[in-house]
Amino acid sequence: MKDFWVACGYHLLDRNGSGGLVVTDEFLKAYLARPELMPPDDACAIERRLHRDLLANPRLSVGESEVAAITDADARQNWQFVLAFRELLLAHPTLEAAYLALVRSGSVKLPPLFLNQLVHVILRNALDGCGDPFVLRAAELFFRPQRILRHEHSLLLGDEEVIGGPGPTPVLSLISMLGAATSAEVDVLSEGNANSYWRRSDQFDLALDFAGGTRGPAALAEAMRRWIFHMLGVDVAIEPLTALRDAKLTWYVGLDAEATRMGDRLWHGETLDDRTASRVLALFQVIFANAELVEDAVGREPVYLILAMTTDQLVRLKPQNLLTGLPIRHLEAAT
């Protein structure tokens, strides 16, 4: 099977008997190579010593007073974030368990960059063995914001960092942390160029057609199915829908903040105006293989997923909503 997303650090990690990712010294050291943590020439002695000691032992205990003594305020904050992230990973048996604990806590104090990178490498594990470039490209929505590109009858999703646009949101991979730049042109993923995904997967330079009837929505549905099974051990089928029509929203999950707000309005009996409704990109129905896992309040009513874009045509999927928002009676912790 061909490799993909090499820059996420997947190959720096170990795996336990259940297939979960186990943190290694090599993975932790990759974060110490970030430009934000490399002491500049004028860095204070405390920062230089801390960086040197952690390179030698990335699991070394670091006291709050030591970080607080770093002279530069920006450097001090960077160290606080990366050490908090390190402690999260070291406090749990796997990266999957760490991520689940974080999103279930309801208190996420880490910058989005760290969460996106954690999702990136966990999803690489969940999709290991996947041979469909369309599914892998759709899965990029989990950890990289997308910008809508309309072209004739196509509804294209392009990586926000690559194509830019109004107020671009930088999202860096491990390879960009180490100084590599992305300069490739964006192509539209098709049957003709799908095989090129394997050599360019870390460049994020392929746009995905997400119009109804294309492979985009179905590919995202498969990526979500694998994510749910990997993280919760729950087997589901996810089907793209062409329209919600007059369906009763007994249970729904907004896959992003915009979709959640829209779903809340519909659930309260409101009607979406045409402009708001036009920002719905995709609808899905979730079917549980084991109906006994579904909460009694839902029963046999359909469970829907809603994906939408912002008014400035950005898509920011929140994969944690799939883990915390489904009506599952007993949530299984990741291994």
GROMACS .gro file of N, CA, C and O in nm, residues 7-9 27-38 82 85 113-118 120 144 161 171-182:
model
  152
    7ALA      N    1   0.440   1.377   0.652
    7ALA     CA    2   0.483   1.487   0.737
    7ALA      C    3   0.411   1.496   0.870
    7ALA      O    4   0.451   1.572   0.957
    8CYS      N    5   0.303   1.420   0.889
    8CYS     CA    6   0.227   1.432   1.013
    8CYS      C    7   0.298   1.369   1.132
    8CYS      O    8   0.258   1.389   1.247
    9GLY      N    9   0.403   1.291   1.107
    9GLY     CA   10   0.476   1.228   1.217
    9GLY      C   11   0.429   1.088   1.251
    9GLY      O   12   0.474   1.030   1.350
   27PHE      N   13   0.881   1.160   1.840
   27PHE     CA   14   0.766   1.245   1.808
   27PHE      C   15   0.770   1.373   1.889
   27PHE      O   16   0.743   1.482   1.837
   28LEU      N   17   0.803   1.362   2.016
   28LEU     CA   18   0.812   1.482   2.101
   28LEU      C   19   0.924   1.574   2.054
   28LEU      O   20   0.909   1.697   2.056
   29LYS      N   21   1.034   1.518   2.010
   29LYS     CA   22   1.146   1.601   1.965
   29LYS      C   23   1.111   1.678   1.838
   29LYS      O   24   1.168   1.785   1.813
   30ALA      N   25   1.019   1.625   1.759
   30ALA     CA   26   0.978   1.698   1.638
   30ALA      C   27   0.919   1.833   1.673
   30ALA      O   28   0.936   1.931   1.599
   31TYR      N   29   0.851   1.841   1.787
   31TYR     CA   30   0.795   1.970   1.829
   31TYR      C   31   0.902   2.065   1.879
   31TYR      O   32   0.888   2.187   1.868
   32LEU      N   33   1.009   2.010   1.932
   32LEU     CA   34   1.119   2.095   1.977
   32LEU      C   35   1.193   2.158   1.859
   32LEU      O   36   1.270   2.252   1.875
   33ALA      N   37   1.169   2.104   1.738
   33ALA     CA   38   1.232   2.160   1.618
   33ALA      C   39   1.151   2.275   1.559
   33ALA      O   40   1.194   2.335   1.460
   34ARG      N   41   1.035   2.304   1.617
   34ARG     CA   42   0.955   2.416   1.568
   34ARG      C   43   1.036   2.546   1.577
   34ARG      O   44   1.108   2.568   1.675
   35PRO      N   45   1.021   2.634   1.478
   35PRO     CA   46   1.093   2.763   1.484
   35PRO      C   47   1.061   2.842   1.610
   35PRO      O   48   1.148   2.912   1.664
   36GLU      N   49   0.936   2.831   1.659
   36GLU     CA   50   0.897   2.906   1.778
   36GLU      C   51   0.973   2.862   1.902
   36GLU      O   52   0.982   2.937   2.000
   37LEU      N   53   1.026   2.739   1.901
   37LEU     CA   54   1.095   2.686   2.019
   37LEU      C   55   1.246   2.683   2.003
   37LEU      O   56   1.316   2.649   2.098
   38MET      N   57   1.293   2.717   1.886
   38MET     CA   58   1.439   2.723   1.867
   38MET      C   59   1.490   2.854   1.925
   38MET      O   60   1.455   2.962   1.878
   82VAL      N   61   0.337   2.419   2.427
   82VAL     CA   62   0.393   2.292   2.384
   82VAL      C   63   0.411   2.197   2.502
   82VAL      O   64   0.392   2.074   2.488
   85PHE      N   65   0.070   2.055   2.581
   85PHE     CA   66   0.038   1.953   2.480
   85PHE      C   67   0.114   1.824   2.512
   85PHE      O   68   0.058   1.715   2.506
  113LEU      N   69  -0.400   2.489   1.628
  113LEU     CA   70  -0.289   2.424   1.559
  113LEU      C   71  -0.258   2.287   1.618
  113LEU      O   72  -0.240   2.190   1.545
  114PHE      N   73  -0.254   2.277   1.751
  114PHE     CA   74  -0.220   2.151   1.815
  114PHE      C   75  -0.330   2.047   1.794
  114PHE      O   76  -0.302   1.929   1.772
  115LEU      N   77  -0.456   2.090   1.802
  115LEU     CA   78  -0.565   1.997   1.780
  115LEU      C   79  -0.566   1.945   1.638
  115LEU      O   80  -0.587   1.825   1.614
  116ASN      N   81  -0.541   2.034   1.542
  116ASN     CA   82  -0.540   1.993   1.402
  116ASN      C   83  -0.429   1.891   1.376
  116ASN      O   84  -0.447   1.794   1.302
  117GLN      N   85  -0.313   1.914   1.436
  117GLN     CA   86  -0.203   1.819   1.417
  117GLN      C   87  -0.233   1.684   1.482
  117GLN      O   88  -0.197   1.579   1.429
  118LEU      N   89  -0.300   1.687   1.595
  118LEU     CA   90  -0.336   1.563   1.662
  118LEU      C   91  -0.438   1.486   1.580
  118LEU      O   92  -0.426   1.363   1.562
  120HIS      N   93  -0.474   1.512   1.259
  120HIS     CA   94  -0.402   1.471   1.139
  120HIS      C   95  -0.336   1.334   1.157
  120HIS      O   96  -0.356   1.243   1.076
  144ARG      N   97  -0.773   2.066   0.810
  144ARG     CA   98  -0.729   2.182   0.733
  144ARG      C   99  -0.850   2.258   0.680
  144ARG      O  100  -0.931   2.202   0.606
  161GLU      N  101  -0.485   2.732   0.322
  161GLU     CA  102  -0.347   2.779   0.333
  161GLU      C  103  -0.281   2.786   0.196
  161GLU      O  104  -0.200   2.876   0.169
  171VAL      N  105  -0.235   2.692   0.859
  171VAL     CA  106  -0.236   2.566   0.933
  171VAL      C  107  -0.113   2.489   0.888
  171VAL      O  108  -0.104   2.449   0.773
  172LEU      N  109  -0.018   2.471   0.977
  172LEU     CA  110   0.111   2.417   0.939
  172LEU      C  111   0.124   2.270   0.973
  172LEU      O  112   0.080   2.225   1.077
  173SER      N  113   0.186   2.196   0.883
  173SER     CA  114   0.218   2.057   0.910
  173SER      C  115   0.358   2.051   0.970
  173SER      O  116   0.430   2.150   0.972
  174LEU      N  117   0.398   1.935   1.013
  174LEU     CA  118   0.532   1.920   1.069
  174LEU      C  119   0.638   1.957   0.966
  174LEU      O  120   0.742   2.014   0.999
  175ILE      N  121   0.611   1.928   0.838
  175ILE     CA  122   0.712   1.957   0.738
  175ILE      C  123   0.728   2.107   0.719
  175ILE      O  124   0.838   2.158   0.698
  176SER      N  125   0.618   2.184   0.729
  176SER     CA  126   0.631   2.328   0.714
  176SER      C  127   0.696   2.390   0.837
  176SER      O  128   0.758   2.495   0.831
  177MET      N  129   0.681   2.325   0.953
  177MET     CA  130   0.751   2.373   1.073
  177MET      C  131   0.902   2.370   1.052
  177MET      O  132   0.975   2.452   1.105
  178LEU      N  133   0.946   2.273   0.974
  178LEU     CA  134   1.088   2.256   0.957
  178LEU      C  135   1.142   2.335   0.839
  178LEU      O  136   1.253   2.314   0.794
  179GLY      N  137   1.059   2.423   0.782
  179GLY     CA  138   1.110   2.517   0.685
  179GLY      C  139   1.071   2.492   0.541
  179GLY      O  140   1.107   2.569   0.453
  180ALA      N  141   0.997   2.383   0.510
  180ALA     CA  142   0.958   2.358   0.372
  180ALA      C  143   0.845   2.449   0.332
  180ALA      O  144   0.756   2.478   0.411
  181ALA      N  145   0.846   2.496   0.211
  181ALA     CA  146   0.741   2.586   0.163
  181ALA      C  147   0.654   2.515   0.061
  181ALA      O  148   0.698   2.427  -0.011
  182THR      N  149   0.527   2.554   0.056
  182THR     CA  150   0.434   2.498  -0.041
  182THR      C  151   0.420   2.595  -0.157
  182THR      O  152   0.378   2.708  -0.138
   0.00000   0.00000   0.00000
